[in-house]
Amino acid sequence: MAKTDAVTWSPRRMLRWVEGVDGVDLALRLTLLTLLLRQIGTGVVRPLILGLAVLGLLLPNLLCQPSLWIALTVLTGLRVVFDWSVADNHAYLLCYWCFAVSLALMSQGVDRCLSLNGRLLIGWAFAFAAVWKLVLSPDYLDGRFFRVIMLTDTRFADFAQLAGGLSADLLADLRGFVQGQPVESLTPPHEPARFLWLAQGMTIWTVLIEGAVALAFLSPPGWGLSRLRDTLLLCFCLTTYIIVPVEGFG
Amino acid sequence: MTQTGTSEEAKRNRWWWYLPCAALIGVACYQIWLTQSAALSPWSGGGFGMFSTTDGWGDRFLQVVALRPGVRRELEIPPALREVTRRVRAFPSEANLRAFAMALVDAPTPDSGPLEAIEIYVWSTNYDPITLAPTPSLLRSLRVPIGED
């Protein structure tokens, strides 16, 4: 039998490799990859961000230079400033994160600064999201939000039919009704009970999981829910993005 | 691997490490204030109100009326102003509404006479809690006189 020189990846070997990965290096590279693969900004901002992301990935010496990340903070910040009233939340988060990386690379304790900011940014983002749903929104807790969005946002169409029990025709009728199109029959189309229960379930689940993620990430490490923070965040990702992939925020 | 200092000083979190988080909190609180006081869409502005309410900027619509002597004419918004329209729907501030009105001054109409004013109405959509029947709700309106100093 021929003897090969190929390296075999046993589970133990893989675990040792994972444990040996520099978390800071990985976080920075993943951030640059995000900047590279998503169309960030408009006009002159976009090619500048792309160029810096490419340079940071190709040149190891540049990756951990504060100047690179200060430049990215400025550019992602400009993108937010120019479009502040229409920019999505993840545009703001990206700017905050580049700012955090800049500060970390200028500090002793790069990994502690980054992990602190990662934890707090996630925690506060989810906290505000939960506050909006629980306190500020006039049409969330009664289920109206999910009823309307499942009918009008085409990303939910498959899910609304599969889990909500809507036929394609009923979905089209309900969508037309909610969007203010004239209704042919004398009575408006009726949402089935299963759809209403689904909307209410999603309403409650979303606010619970977002609140739990906020508590877990804002609690000091080792306290209470903090031990479950990664599990809760992954749970949020699974239950949200399996239904509708909001890539930017993800 | 990054080397961390072993002294207590090196292990302390620095106050400036909290600046990104402070920025997030400050911007989010400001966004909440703008949504309550200036009709900013909760989906915008960095406050994490997205997916909490049906009042996204996409669910708002604009109505523009040109006023000439004896004539009120509703205007069709040119596609070229799509980006401006988007901003006005998301944040119908007085400045944004005025800029929008000025961008429509030259919009063609079949009417004669000098353009006296442009009126802009920003509508949101409310949905009945039981039937989801949509009802328009006036968020803001502004009358912009044209040609006055």
CSV table of C-alpha atoms in Angstrom, one decimal:
chain,number,residue,atom,x,y,z
A,1,MET,CA,0.0,0.0,0.0
A,2,ALA,CA,1.4,3.4,-0.9
A,3,LYS,CA,2.2,5.6,2.1
A,4,THR,CA,1.0,9.2,1.7
A,5,ASP,CA,2.3,12.3,3.3
A,6,ALA,CA,-1.1,13.8,3.6
A,7,VAL,CA,-2.1,15.4,6.9
A,8,THR,CA,-5.0,13.7,8.5
A,9,TRP,CA,-7.4,16.0,10.3
A,10,SER,CA,-8.5,14.1,13.4
A,11,PRO,CA,-11.1,15.8,15.7
A,12,ARG,CA,-8.3,16.4,18.3
A,13,ARG,CA,-6.1,18.0,15.6
A,14,MET,CA,-8.9,20.2,14.4
A,15,LEU,CA,-9.7,21.3,18.0
A,16,ARG,CA,-6.1,22.2,18.6
A,17,TRP,CA,-6.1,24.2,15.4
A,18,VAL,CA,-9.3,26.1,16.4
A,19,GLU,CA,-7.8,26.8,19.9
A,20,GLY,CA,-4.7,28.1,18.3
A,21,VAL,CA,-6.4,30.6,16.0
A,22,ASP,CA,-5.7,34.2,16.9
A,23,GLY,CA,-9.2,35.5,17.7
A,24,VAL,CA,-8.2,39.1,17.0
A,25,ASP,CA,-6.7,38.3,13.6
A,26,LEU,CA,-9.8,36.3,12.7
A,27,ALA,CA,-12.2,39.0,13.8
A,28,LEU,CA,-10.3,41.6,11.7
A,29,ARG,CA,-10.1,39.5,8.7
A,30,LEU,CA,-13.8,38.6,8.8
A,31,THR,CA,-14.6,42.3,9.1
A,32,LEU,CA,-12.5,43.1,6.1
A,33,LEU,CA,-14.2,40.3,4.2
A,34,THR,CA,-17.6,41.7,5.1
A,35,LEU,CA,-16.5,45.1,3.8
A,36,LEU,CA,-15.2,43.5,0.6
A,37,LEU,CA,-18.2,41.3,-0.2
A,38,ARG,CA,-20.9,43.8,0.6
A,39,GLN,CA,-21.5,47.0,-1.4
A,40,ILE,CA,-20.7,49.5,1.3
A,41,GLY,CA,-21.3,53.2,0.5
A,42,THR,CA,-21.8,55.1,-2.7
A,43,GLY,CA,-19.7,57.4,-4.9
A,44,VAL,CA,-16.1,57.6,-4.0
A,45,VAL,CA,-16.6,56.0,-0.6
A,46,ARG,CA,-17.3,52.5,-2.0
A,47,PRO,CA,-14.0,52.0,-4.0
A,48,LEU,CA,-12.0,53.5,-1.1
A,49,ILE,CA,-13.5,51.0,1.3
A,50,LEU,CA,-13.0,48.1,-1.1
A,51,GLY,CA,-9.4,49.1,-1.7
A,52,LEU,CA,-8.6,49.3,2.0
A,53,ALA,CA,-10.3,46.0,2.6
A,54,VAL,CA,-8.3,44.3,-0.1
A,55,LEU,CA,-5.0,45.8,1.2
A,56,GLY,CA,-5.8,44.8,4.7
A,57,LEU,CA,-6.4,41.2,3.7
A,58,LEU,CA,-3.4,41.0,1.4
A,59,LEU,CA,-0.8,42.8,3.6
A,60,PRO,CA,-0.4,41.2,7.0
A,61,ASN,CA,1.6,44.2,8.3
A,62,LEU,CA,-1.3,46.5,7.5
A,63,LEU,CA,-4.0,44.3,9.0
A,64,CYS,CA,-3.3,45.5,12.6
A,65,GLN,CA,-2.3,49.0,11.8
A,66,PRO,CA,-4.6,51.5,13.6
A,67,SER,CA,-4.4,53.9,10.5
A,68,LEU,CA,-6.2,51.3,8.3
A,69,TRP,CA,-9.0,51.0,10.8
A,70,ILE,CA,-9.2,54.8,11.4
A,71,ALA,CA,-9.6,55.3,7.7
A,72,LEU,CA,-12.3,52.6,7.6
A,73,THR,CA,-14.1,54.2,10.5
A,74,VAL,CA,-14.0,57.6,8.7
A,75,LEU,CA,-15.3,56.1,5.5
A,76,THR,CA,-18.0,54.0,7.1
A,77,GLY,CA,-18.9,57.0,9.2
A,78,LEU,CA,-19.2,59.2,6.0
A,79,ARG,CA,-21.5,56.6,4.5
A,80,VAL,CA,-23.8,56.9,7.6
A,81,VAL,CA,-23.6,60.7,7.7
A,82,PHE,CA,-24.5,61.1,4.1
A,83,ASP,CA,-27.5,58.7,4.3
A,84,TRP,CA,-28.2,58.9,8.0
A,85,SER,CA,-32.0,59.1,7.6
A,86,VAL,CA,-32.2,56.0,5.3
A,87,ALA,CA,-29.1,54.0,6.3
A,88,ASP,CA,-29.9,50.6,7.8
A,89,ASN,CA,-28.9,49.8,11.4
A,90,HIS,CA,-26.0,47.5,10.3
A,91,ALA,CA,-24.4,50.5,8.6
A,92,TYR,CA,-24.2,52.2,12.0
A,93,LEU,CA,-23.0,49.0,13.6
A,94,LEU,CA,-20.2,48.6,11.1
A,95,CYS,CA,-19.0,52.1,11.8
A,96,TYR,CA,-19.0,51.6,15.5
A,97,TRP,CA,-17.2,48.3,15.1
A,98,CYS,CA,-14.4,49.8,12.9
A,99,PHE,CA,-14.1,52.5,15.6
A,100,ALA,CA,-13.8,49.8,18.3
A,101,VAL,CA,-11.1,48.1,16.3
A,102,SER,CA,-9.2,51.4,15.8
A,103,LEU,CA,-9.3,52.0,19.6
A,104,ALA,CA,-8.3,48.4,20.4
A,105,LEU,CA,-5.3,48.5,18.1
A,106,MET,CA,-4.1,51.6,19.9
A,107,SER,CA,-4.4,50.0,23.3
A,108,GLN,CA,-2.7,47.5,25.5
A,109,GLY,CA,-5.0,44.6,25.6
A,110,VAL,CA,-6.3,44.5,22.1
A,111,ASP,CA,-8.3,41.3,22.6
A,112,ARG,CA,-9.9,42.6,25.8
A,113,CYS,CA,-10.9,45.8,24.2
A,114,LEU,CA,-12.4,44.1,21.1
A,115,SER,CA,-14.2,41.5,23.1
A,116,LEU,CA,-15.6,44.2,25.4
A,117,ASN,CA,-16.9,46.2,22.5
A,118,GLY,CA,-18.2,43.2,20.6
A,119,ARG,CA,-20.2,42.2,23.7
A,120,LEU,CA,-21.5,45.7,24.5
A,121,LEU,CA,-22.4,46.6,20.9
A,122,ILE,CA,-24.4,43.4,20.5
A,123,GLY,CA,-26.0,43.8,23.9
A,124,TRP,CA,-27.1,47.4,23.4
A,125,ALA,CA,-28.3,46.8,19.8
A,126,PHE,CA,-30.6,44.1,21.0
A,127,ALA,CA,-31.6,46.1,24.0
A,128,PHE,CA,-32.8,48.9,21.9
A,129,ALA,CA,-34.5,46.5,19.5
A,130,ALA,CA,-36.4,45.0,22.4
A,131,VAL,CA,-37.4,48.4,23.8
A,132,TRP,CA,-38.8,49.4,20.4
A,133,LYS,CA,-40.9,46.3,20.3
A,134,LEU,CA,-42.0,46.3,23.9
A,135,VAL,CA,-42.5,50.0,24.6
A,136,LEU,CA,-42.3,52.3,21.7
A,137,SER,CA,-44.1,50.6,18.8
A,138,PRO,CA,-47.8,51.1,18.7
A,139,ASP,CA,-48.5,48.0,16.4
A,140,TYR,CA,-46.1,45.3,17.5
A,141,LEU,CA,-47.4,43.6,20.6
A,142,ASP,CA,-50.9,43.1,19.2
A,143,GLY,CA,-49.4,41.1,16.3
A,144,ARG,CA,-50.2,43.6,13.6
A,145,PHE,CA,-46.6,44.0,12.6
A,146,PHE,CA,-45.9,40.4,11.7
A,147,ARG,CA,-49.4,40.0,10.1
A,148,VAL,CA,-48.7,42.9,7.8
A,149,ILE,CA,-45.1,42.1,7.0
A,150,MET,CA,-45.8,38.4,6.3
A,151,LEU,CA,-48.4,39.5,3.8
A,152,THR,CA,-46.6,42.4,2.1
A,153,ASP,CA,-42.8,41.5,2.3
A,154,THR,CA,-42.2,38.9,-0.5
A,155,ARG,CA,-39.3,37.5,1.5
A,156,PHE,CA,-41.9,36.0,3.9
A,157,ALA,CA,-44.1,34.6,1.1
A,158,ASP,CA,-42.9,31.0,1.2
A,159,PHE,CA,-42.9,31.0,5.0
A,160,ALA,CA,-46.4,32.5,5.2
A,161,GLN,CA,-47.8,29.9,2.9
A,162,LEU,CA,-46.0,26.9,4.4
A,163,ALA,CA,-46.3,27.7,8.1
A,164,GLY,CA,-49.3,30.1,8.0
A,165,GLY,CA,-51.5,27.9,5.9
A,166,LEU,CA,-52.2,30.5,3.3
A,167,SER,CA,-52.8,29.4,-0.3
A,168,ALA,CA,-51.2,31.4,-3.0
A,169,ASP,CA,-54.5,32.9,-4.0
A,170,LEU,CA,-55.4,33.9,-0.4
A,171,LEU,CA,-52.0,35.4,0.1
A,172,ALA,CA,-52.4,37.5,-3.1
A,173,ASP,CA,-55.9,38.6,-2.0
A,174,LEU,CA,-54.7,39.5,1.5
A,175,ARG,CA,-51.7,41.3,0.2
A,176,GLY,CA,-53.8,43.3,-2.2
A,177,PHE,CA,-56.3,44.2,0.6
A,178,VAL,CA,-53.6,45.3,3.0
A,179,GLN,CA,-51.9,47.4,0.3
A,180,GLY,CA,-55.2,49.2,-0.3
A,181,GLN,CA,-56.2,47.7,-3.6
A,182,PRO,CA,-59.9,47.5,-4.4
A,183,VAL,CA,-61.6,44.3,-3.1
A,184,GLU,CA,-64.0,42.6,-5.4
A,185,SER,CA,-66.1,40.9,-2.8
A,186,LEU,CA,-68.3,42.7,-0.2
A,187,THR,CA,-66.2,41.3,2.8
A,188,PRO,CA,-62.5,41.7,3.1
A,189,PRO,CA,-60.3,38.5,2.8
A,190,HIS,CA,-60.0,36.6,6.1
A,191,GLU,CA,-56.8,35.5,7.7
A,192,PRO,CA,-56.9,31.9,8.8
A,193,ALA,CA,-56.6,31.1,12.5
A,194,ARG,CA,-53.3,29.3,11.9
A,195,PHE,CA,-51.8,32.4,10.4
A,196,LEU,CA,-52.9,34.6,13.3
A,197,TRP,CA,-51.4,32.2,15.8
A,198,LEU,CA,-48.2,32.1,13.8
A,199,ALA,CA,-48.0,35.9,13.8
A,200,GLN,CA,-48.6,36.1,17.5
A,201,GLY,CA,-46.1,33.4,18.2
A,202,MET,CA,-43.5,35.2,16.2
A,203,THR,CA,-44.3,38.4,18.0
A,204,ILE,CA,-43.7,36.9,21.4
A,205,TRP,CA,-40.7,34.8,20.4
A,206,THR,CA,-38.8,37.7,18.8
A,207,VAL,CA,-39.2,40.0,21.7
A,208,LEU,CA,-38.2,37.2,24.2
A,209,ILE,CA,-35.1,36.1,22.3
A,210,GLU,CA,-34.0,39.7,21.6
A,211,GLY,CA,-34.4,40.6,25.3
A,212,ALA,CA,-32.6,37.4,26.3
A,213,VAL,CA,-29.7,38.2,24.0
A,214,ALA,CA,-29.5,41.8,25.3
A,215,LEU,CA,-29.5,40.6,29.0
A,216,ALA,CA,-26.9,37.9,28.2
A,217,PHE,CA,-24.5,40.2,26.5
A,218,LEU,CA,-24.9,43.1,28.8
A,219,SER,CA,-24.5,41.0,31.9
A,220,PRO,CA,-20.9,40.9,33.3
A,221,PRO,CA,-19.0,37.8,32.1
A,222,GLY,CA,-19.8,34.9,34.3
A,223,TRP,CA,-23.1,36.4,35.6
A,224,GLY,CA,-26.5,35.0,35.0
A,225,LEU,CA,-27.5,34.6,31.3
A,226,SER,CA,-24.0,35.6,30.1
A,227,ARG,CA,-22.9,32.0,30.1
A,228,LEU,CA,-25.6,31.3,27.4
A,229,ARG,CA,-24.9,34.4,25.3
A,230,ASP,CA,-23.4,32.6,22.3
A,231,THR,CA,-26.1,30.0,22.4
A,232,LEU,CA,-28.8,32.6,22.6
A,233,LEU,CA,-27.3,34.7,19.8
A,234,LEU,CA,-27.0,31.6,17.5
A,235,CYS,CA,-30.6,30.7,18.4
A,236,PHE,CA,-31.7,34.2,17.3
A,237,CYS,CA,-29.8,33.8,14.1
A,238,LEU,CA,-31.2,30.4,13.4
A,239,THR,CA,-34.8,31.3,14.0
A,240,THR,CA,-34.6,34.6,12.2
A,241,TYR,CA,-32.5,33.9,9.2
A,242,ILE,CA,-34.1,30.6,8.4
A,243,ILE,CA,-37.2,32.6,7.7
A,244,VAL,CA,-35.9,35.8,6.2
A,245,PRO,CA,-32.2,36.3,5.5
A,246,VAL,CA,-31.5,39.9,6.4
A,247,GLU,CA,-27.9,39.6,5.3
A,248,GLY,CA,-26.7,43.1,6.3
A,249,PHE,CA,-27.7,42.9,9.9
A,250,GLY,CA,-26.6,39.2,10.1
B,1,MET,CA,-0.8,36.0,19.9
B,2,THR,CA,-1.2,39.5,21.5
B,3,GLN,CA,0.7,39.9,24.7
B,4,THR,CA,-1.2,41.6,27.5
B,5,GLY,CA,0.5,43.3,30.4
B,6,THR,CA,0.7,41.6,33.7
B,7,SER,CA,0.4,44.7,35.8
B,8,GLU,CA,-3.0,45.7,37.2
B,9,GLU,CA,-2.7,48.9,35.1
B,10,ALA,CA,-2.5,46.9,31.9
B,11,LYS,CA,-5.5,44.8,32.9
B,12,ARG,CA,-7.8,47.8,33.5
B,13,ASN,CA,-10.4,48.7,30.9
B,14,ARG,CA,-9.7,52.1,29.6
B,15,TRP,CA,-12.5,54.7,29.6
B,16,TRP,CA,-12.1,55.3,25.8
B,17,TRP,CA,-12.8,51.7,25.2
B,18,TYR,CA,-16.5,52.5,25.9
B,19,LEU,CA,-16.7,55.3,23.2
B,20,PRO,CA,-18.2,53.1,20.4
B,21,CYS,CA,-20.8,51.8,22.8
B,22,ALA,CA,-21.5,55.4,24.0
B,23,ALA,CA,-21.9,56.4,20.4
B,24,LEU,CA,-24.4,53.7,19.8
B,25,ILE,CA,-26.4,54.6,22.9
B,26,GLY,CA,-26.3,58.3,22.0
B,27,VAL,CA,-27.3,57.9,18.4
B,28,ALA,CA,-30.1,55.4,19.4
B,29,CYS,CA,-31.5,57.8,22.0
B,30,TYR,CA,-31.4,60.7,19.5
B,31,GLN,CA,-33.2,58.6,17.0
B,32,ILE,CA,-35.9,57.8,19.5
B,33,TRP,CA,-36.3,61.5,20.1
B,34,LEU,CA,-36.5,62.3,16.4
B,35,THR,CA,-39.2,59.6,15.8
B,36,GLN,CA,-41.3,61.0,18.6
B,37,SER,CA,-40.8,64.7,17.7
B,38,ALA,CA,-40.0,64.9,14.0
B,39,ALA,CA,-41.7,61.9,12.4
B,40,LEU,CA,-38.4,60.1,11.6
B,41,SER,CA,-39.3,56.6,10.5
B,42,PRO,CA,-38.4,54.1,13.3
B,43,TRP,CA,-36.8,51.9,10.6
B,44,SER,CA,-34.1,54.6,10.1
B,45,GLY,CA,-31.6,56.6,12.0
B,46,GLY,CA,-29.6,53.9,13.9
B,47,GLY,CA,-32.1,53.3,16.7
B,48,PHE,CA,-32.8,49.6,16.0
B,49,GLY,CA,-36.5,50.1,15.5
B,50,MET,CA,-36.4,48.1,12.3
B,51,PHE,CA,-38.9,45.2,12.3
B,52,SER,CA,-40.8,46.6,15.3
B,53,THR,CA,-43.4,48.6,13.5
B,54,THR,CA,-45.2,48.9,10.1
B,55,ASP,CA,-44.2,52.6,9.9
B,56,GLY,CA,-41.2,52.1,7.7
B,57,TRP,CA,-40.3,54.7,5.1
B,58,GLY,CA,-41.4,52.3,2.4
B,59,ASP,CA,-45.0,52.4,3.8
B,60,ARG,CA,-45.2,56.2,3.7
B,61,PHE,CA,-46.2,58.1,0.6
B,62,LEU,CA,-46.1,61.6,-0.6
B,63,GLN,CA,-48.7,63.8,-2.2
B,64,VAL,CA,-47.6,67.0,-3.9
B,65,VAL,CA,-49.9,69.8,-5.0
B,66,ALA,CA,-49.0,72.8,-7.2
B,67,LEU,CA,-50.9,76.0,-6.6
B,68,ARG,CA,-51.5,78.5,-9.3
B,69,PRO,CA,-54.2,81.2,-9.4
B,70,GLY,CA,-57.5,79.3,-9.2
B,71,VAL,CA,-55.9,75.9,-9.7
B,72,ARG,CA,-54.7,73.1,-7.4
B,73,ARG,CA,-52.9,70.4,-9.4
B,74,GLU,CA,-51.6,67.2,-7.9
B,75,LEU,CA,-48.1,66.6,-9.4
B,76,GLU,CA,-46.6,63.3,-10.4
B,77,ILE,CA,-43.2,62.9,-8.8
B,78,PRO,CA,-40.5,62.4,-11.5
B,79,PRO,CA,-38.5,59.2,-11.2
B,80,ALA,CA,-35.3,61.3,-11.2
B,81,LEU,CA,-36.2,62.4,-7.7
B,82,ARG,CA,-36.5,58.9,-6.3
B,83,GLU,CA,-33.6,59.3,-3.9
B,84,VAL,CA,-34.9,62.7,-2.7
B,85,THR,CA,-38.3,61.2,-2.2
B,86,ARG,CA,-36.9,58.3,-0.2
B,87,ARG,CA,-35.2,60.7,2.2
B,88,VAL,CA,-38.3,62.8,2.6
B,89,ARG,CA,-40.4,59.8,3.4
B,90,ALA,CA,-37.9,58.6,6.0
B,91,PHE,CA,-37.5,62.0,7.6
B,92,PRO,CA,-40.1,64.6,6.6
B,93,SER,CA,-38.3,67.5,8.3
B,94,GLU,CA,-39.1,71.1,7.2
B,95,ALA,CA,-35.7,71.4,5.6
B,96,ASN,CA,-36.2,68.2,3.6
B,97,LEU,CA,-39.8,69.2,2.6
B,98,ARG,CA,-38.6,72.6,1.4
B,99,ALA,CA,-35.8,71.1,-0.6
B,100,PHE,CA,-38.2,68.7,-2.2
B,101,ALA,CA,-40.6,71.5,-3.0
B,102,MET,CA,-37.8,73.5,-4.7
B,103,ALA,CA,-36.9,70.4,-6.7
B,104,LEU,CA,-40.4,70.3,-8.1
B,105,VAL,CA,-40.7,73.9,-9.1
B,106,ASP,CA,-40.1,73.2,-12.7
B,107,ALA,CA,-42.4,70.1,-12.9
B,108,PRO,CA,-44.6,70.6,-16.0
B,109,THR,CA,-48.3,71.1,-15.6
B,110,PRO,CA,-51.0,72.0,-18.2
B,111,ASP,CA,-52.0,75.1,-16.2
B,112,SER,CA,-51.0,78.7,-16.9
B,113,GLY,CA,-50.2,81.4,-14.5
B,114,PRO,CA,-47.3,81.8,-12.0
B,115,LEU,CA,-46.6,79.0,-9.5
B,116,GLU,CA,-47.7,80.4,-6.2
B,117,ALA,CA,-46.9,77.6,-3.8
B,118,ILE,CA,-46.2,73.9,-3.5
B,119,GLU,CA,-48.0,71.9,-0.9
B,120,ILE,CA,-46.5,68.6,0.3
B,121,TYR,CA,-48.3,66.0,2.3
B,122,VAL,CA,-46.6,63.0,4.0
B,123,TRP,CA,-48.9,60.1,4.7
B,124,SER,CA,-48.3,57.0,6.7
B,125,THR,CA,-50.5,53.9,6.8
B,126,ASN,CA,-52.3,52.6,9.8
B,127,TYR,CA,-53.7,49.1,9.9
B,128,ASP,CA,-56.9,48.1,11.7
B,129,PRO,CA,-56.0,45.8,14.6
B,130,ILE,CA,-58.8,43.3,13.6
B,131,THR,CA,-59.1,43.4,9.8
B,132,LEU,CA,-55.8,45.0,8.8
B,133,ALA,CA,-57.7,47.5,6.7
B,134,PRO,CA,-55.3,50.2,5.7
B,135,THR,CA,-56.0,53.8,6.6
B,136,PRO,CA,-53.9,56.8,5.5
B,137,SER,CA,-52.7,59.0,8.4
B,138,LEU,CA,-51.3,62.5,7.7
B,139,LEU,CA,-47.8,62.7,9.3
B,140,ARG,CA,-46.7,66.1,8.2
B,141,SER,CA,-47.6,68.8,5.6
B,142,LEU,CA,-46.0,71.9,4.5
B,143,ARG,CA,-46.9,74.8,2.2
B,144,VAL,CA,-43.9,76.3,0.5
B,145,PRO,CA,-44.5,79.7,-1.2
B,146,ILE,CA,-42.6,80.1,-4.4
B,147,GLY,CA,-41.0,83.3,-5.5
B,148,GLU,CA,-41.3,85.2,-2.2
B,149,ASP,CA,-38.2,86.8,-0.7
